[in-house]
Amino acid sequence: MKTIMIVDDSNVIRSKIQRACAGHFEVVATAQNGEEALRFYSELRPDVVTMDLTMPKMDGLKCINELMELDPEVNILVISALSDKATGIKAIELGARGFVYKPFSDEALNEALTEIIEN
């Protein structure tokens, strides 16, 4: 089973993603911000990382940039409510491999995660 790390400052969203992934991915870590995500990624190297963009301490864009420096092959799916297209494009330019808007369905999330794993 593929492994996943969930990065979001909202406990509700982390739980929703975790429930949606059950049976498809093994959740090896959850992080509330980019700083935690970098620390967990270095230790655990999950197959996929879901990434919020707006978080305290270290936001998603900075975290994506630092994860890409750490591992250029990291699979990052951005999950954000951000309606600013420029920021979404910036996330993709930095190395994210997909984008899912909040609110999302379990089906949409699993489709996006499967696409990232298969490509």
PDB file of C-alpha atoms in Angstrom:
ATOM      1  CA  MET A   1       0.000   0.000   0.000  1.00  0.00           C
ATOM      2  CA  LYS A   2       1.303   3.481  -0.867  1.00  0.00           C
ATOM      3  CA  THR A   3       2.051   5.888   1.959  1.00  0.00           C
ATOM      4  CA  ILE A   4       0.814   9.437   2.392  1.00  0.00           C
ATOM      5  CA  MET A   5       1.520  12.447   4.597  1.00  0.00           C
ATOM      6  CA  ILE A   6      -1.283  14.972   5.151  1.00  0.00           C
ATOM      7  CA  VAL A   7      -0.276  18.616   5.678  1.00  0.00           C
ATOM      8  CA  ASP A   8      -3.029  21.032   6.708  1.00  0.00           C
ATOM      9  CA  ASP A   9      -3.514  23.382   9.651  1.00  0.00           C
ATOM     10  CA  SER A  10      -7.157  22.287  10.047  1.00  0.00           C
ATOM     11  CA  ASN A  11      -7.758  19.194  12.142  1.00  0.00           C
ATOM     12  CA  VAL A  12     -11.140  18.779  10.404  1.00  0.00           C
ATOM     13  CA  ILE A  13      -9.542  18.708   6.944  1.00  0.00           C
ATOM     14  CA  ARG A  14      -6.729  16.379   8.052  1.00  0.00           C
ATOM     15  CA  SER A  15      -9.357  13.974   9.396  1.00  0.00           C
ATOM     16  CA  LYS A  16     -11.452  14.229   6.212  1.00  0.00           C
ATOM     17  CA  ILE A  17      -8.439  13.453   4.011  1.00  0.00           C
ATOM     18  CA  GLN A  18      -7.443  10.597   6.314  1.00  0.00           C
ATOM     19  CA  ARG A  19     -10.935   9.054   6.097  1.00  0.00           C
ATOM     20  CA  ALA A  20     -11.050   9.497   2.309  1.00  0.00           C
ATOM     21  CA  CYS A  21      -7.690   7.734   1.908  1.00  0.00           C
ATOM     22  CA  ALA A  22      -8.527   4.792   4.165  1.00  0.00           C
ATOM     23  CA  GLY A  23      -8.054   1.543   2.305  1.00  0.00           C
ATOM     24  CA  HIS A  24      -6.115   3.248  -0.510  1.00  0.00           C
ATOM     25  CA  PHE A  25      -3.147   4.766   1.325  1.00  0.00           C
ATOM     26  CA  GLU A  26      -1.404   4.265   4.631  1.00  0.00           C
ATOM     27  CA  VAL A  27      -1.247   7.607   6.438  1.00  0.00           C
ATOM     28  CA  VAL A  28       2.270   7.722   7.915  1.00  0.00           C
ATOM     29  CA  ALA A  29       2.151  11.316   9.213  1.00  0.00           C
ATOM     30  CA  THR A  30      -0.028  14.372   9.593  1.00  0.00           C
ATOM     31  CA  ALA A  31       1.461  17.846   9.929  1.00  0.00           C
ATOM     32  CA  GLN A  32      -0.087  21.176  10.912  1.00  0.00           C
ATOM     33  CA  ASN A  33       2.404  23.344   9.019  1.00  0.00           C
ATOM     34  CA  GLY A  34       5.353  23.292   6.652  1.00  0.00           C
ATOM     35  CA  GLU A  35       7.968  23.021   9.380  1.00  0.00           C
ATOM     36  CA  GLU A  36       6.445  19.808  10.712  1.00  0.00           C
ATOM     37  CA  ALA A  37       6.017  18.498   7.179  1.00  0.00           C
ATOM     38  CA  LEU A  38       9.720  18.929   6.369  1.00  0.00           C
ATOM     39  CA  ARG A  39      10.721  17.125   9.549  1.00  0.00           C
ATOM     40  CA  PHE A  40       8.328  14.211   8.956  1.00  0.00           C
ATOM     41  CA  TYR A  41       9.186  13.948   5.250  1.00  0.00           C
ATOM     42  CA  SER A  42      12.907  13.658   6.009  1.00  0.00           C
ATOM     43  CA  GLU A  43      12.221  10.734   8.331  1.00  0.00           C
ATOM     44  CA  LEU A  44       9.400   8.903   6.539  1.00  0.00           C
ATOM     45  CA  ARG A  45       9.613   9.675   2.792  1.00  0.00           C
ATOM     46  CA  PRO A  46       5.914   9.021   2.029  1.00  0.00           C
ATOM     47  CA  ASP A  47       4.892   8.270  -1.564  1.00  0.00           C
ATOM     48  CA  VAL A  48       2.521  11.271  -1.647  1.00  0.00           C
ATOM     49  CA  VAL A  49       2.146  14.508   0.302  1.00  0.00           C
ATOM     50  CA  THR A  50      -1.114  16.478   0.409  1.00  0.00           C
ATOM     51  CA  MET A  51      -0.378  20.159   0.996  1.00  0.00           C
ATOM     52  CA  ASP A  52      -2.487  23.071   2.164  1.00  0.00           C
ATOM     53  CA  LEU A  53      -1.214  26.471   1.034  1.00  0.00           C
ATOM     54  CA  THR A  54      -2.267  28.747   3.892  1.00  0.00           C
ATOM     55  CA  MET A  55      -0.719  27.625   7.183  1.00  0.00           C
ATOM     56  CA  PRO A  56       1.075  29.219  10.139  1.00  0.00           C
ATOM     57  CA  LYS A  57       4.869  29.092  10.640  1.00  0.00           C
ATOM     58  CA  MET A  58       5.651  27.879   7.092  1.00  0.00           C
ATOM     59  CA  ASP A  59       3.086  28.126   4.281  1.00  0.00           C
ATOM     60  CA  GLY A  60       2.547  25.567   1.548  1.00  0.00           C
ATOM     61  CA  LEU A  61       4.472  27.375  -1.192  1.00  0.00           C
ATOM     62  CA  LYS A  62       7.642  27.635   0.919  1.00  0.00           C
ATOM     63  CA  CYS A  63       7.214  24.025   2.051  1.00  0.00           C
ATOM     64  CA  ILE A  64       6.798  22.797  -1.556  1.00  0.00           C
ATOM     65  CA  ASN A  65       9.973  24.674  -2.499  1.00  0.00           C
ATOM     66  CA  GLU A  66      11.937  23.124   0.376  1.00  0.00           C
ATOM     67  CA  LEU A  67      10.551  19.622  -0.214  1.00  0.00           C
ATOM     68  CA  MET A  68      11.595  19.850  -3.877  1.00  0.00           C
ATOM     69  CA  GLU A  69      15.138  20.793  -2.796  1.00  0.00           C
ATOM     70  CA  LEU A  70      15.153  17.818  -0.419  1.00  0.00           C
ATOM     71  CA  ASP A  71      13.685  15.369  -2.956  1.00  0.00           C
ATOM     72  CA  PRO A  72      12.992  16.468  -6.557  1.00  0.00           C
ATOM     73  CA  GLU A  73      10.859  13.316  -7.029  1.00  0.00           C
ATOM     74  CA  VAL A  74       8.385  14.111  -4.207  1.00  0.00           C
ATOM     75  CA  ASN A  75       4.714  13.750  -5.204  1.00  0.00           C
ATOM     76  CA  ILE A  76       2.756  16.731  -3.864  1.00  0.00           C
ATOM     77  CA  LEU A  77      -0.996  17.252  -4.255  1.00  0.00           C
ATOM     78  CA  VAL A  78      -2.118  20.727  -3.207  1.00  0.00           C
ATOM     79  CA  ILE A  79      -5.502  20.789  -1.455  1.00  0.00           C
ATOM     80  CA  SER A  80      -6.594  24.364  -0.873  1.00  0.00           C
ATOM     81  CA  ALA A  81      -9.582  26.679  -0.702  1.00  0.00           C
ATOM     82  CA  LEU A  82      -7.464  29.367  -2.289  1.00  0.00           C
ATOM     83  CA  SER A  83      -9.335  30.809  -5.267  1.00  0.00           C
ATOM     84  CA  ASP A  84      -6.332  32.833  -6.409  1.00  0.00           C
ATOM     85  CA  LYS A  85      -5.253  31.140  -9.633  1.00  0.00           C
ATOM     86  CA  ALA A  86      -1.812  32.760  -9.588  1.00  0.00           C
ATOM     87  CA  THR A  87      -0.943  31.057  -6.299  1.00  0.00           C
ATOM     88  CA  GLY A  88      -2.185  27.715  -7.596  1.00  0.00           C
ATOM     89  CA  ILE A  89      -0.048  28.108 -10.713  1.00  0.00           C
ATOM     90  CA  LYS A  90       2.930  29.066  -8.541  1.00  0.00           C
ATOM     91  CA  ALA A  91       2.463  25.834  -6.543  1.00  0.00           C
ATOM     92  CA  ILE A  92       2.533  23.805  -9.773  1.00  0.00           C
ATOM     93  CA  GLU A  93       5.572  25.725 -11.022  1.00  0.00           C
ATOM     94  CA  LEU A  94       7.379  24.944  -7.767  1.00  0.00           C
ATOM     95  CA  GLY A  95       6.797  21.227  -8.266  1.00  0.00           C
ATOM     96  CA  ALA A  96       3.319  20.259  -7.047  1.00  0.00           C
ATOM     97  CA  ARG A  97       1.833  17.617  -9.349  1.00  0.00           C
ATOM     98  CA  GLY A  98      -1.848  18.378  -8.851  1.00  0.00           C
ATOM     99  CA  PHE A  99      -4.402  20.670  -7.265  1.00  0.00           C
ATOM    100  CA  VAL A 100      -7.746  19.913  -5.584  1.00  0.00           C
ATOM    101  CA  TYR A 101     -10.016  22.711  -4.398  1.00  0.00           C
ATOM    102  CA  LYS A 102     -11.749  22.649  -1.021  1.00  0.00           C
ATOM    103  CA  PRO A 103     -14.417  21.572  -0.434  1.00  0.00           C
ATOM    104  CA  PHE A 104     -13.694  18.277  -2.176  1.00  0.00           C
ATOM    105  CA  SER A 105     -15.397  14.896  -2.465  1.00  0.00           C
ATOM    106  CA  ASP A 106     -13.702  11.668  -1.408  1.00  0.00           C
ATOM    107  CA  GLU A 107     -13.956  10.524  -5.018  1.00  0.00           C
ATOM    108  CA  ALA A 108     -12.271  13.645  -6.426  1.00  0.00           C
ATOM    109  CA  LEU A 109      -9.474  13.365  -3.889  1.00  0.00           C
ATOM    110  CA  ASN A 110      -8.822   9.682  -4.588  1.00  0.00           C
ATOM    111  CA  GLU A 111      -8.883  10.284  -8.355  1.00  0.00           C
ATOM    112  CA  ALA A 112      -6.269  13.029  -8.007  1.00  0.00           C
ATOM    113  CA  LEU A 113      -4.093  10.896  -5.710  1.00  0.00           C
ATOM    114  CA  THR A 114      -4.309   7.895  -8.036  1.00  0.00           C
ATOM    115  CA  GLU A 115      -3.359  10.042 -11.019  1.00  0.00           C
ATOM    116  CA  ILE A 116      -0.277  11.331  -9.197  1.00  0.00           C
ATOM    117  CA  ILE A 117       0.822   7.819  -8.187  1.00  0.00           C
ATOM    118  CA  GLU A 118       0.312   6.407 -11.691  1.00  0.00           C
ATOM    119  CA  ASN A 119       2.197   9.211 -13.483  1.00  0.00           C
TER     120      ASN A 119
END
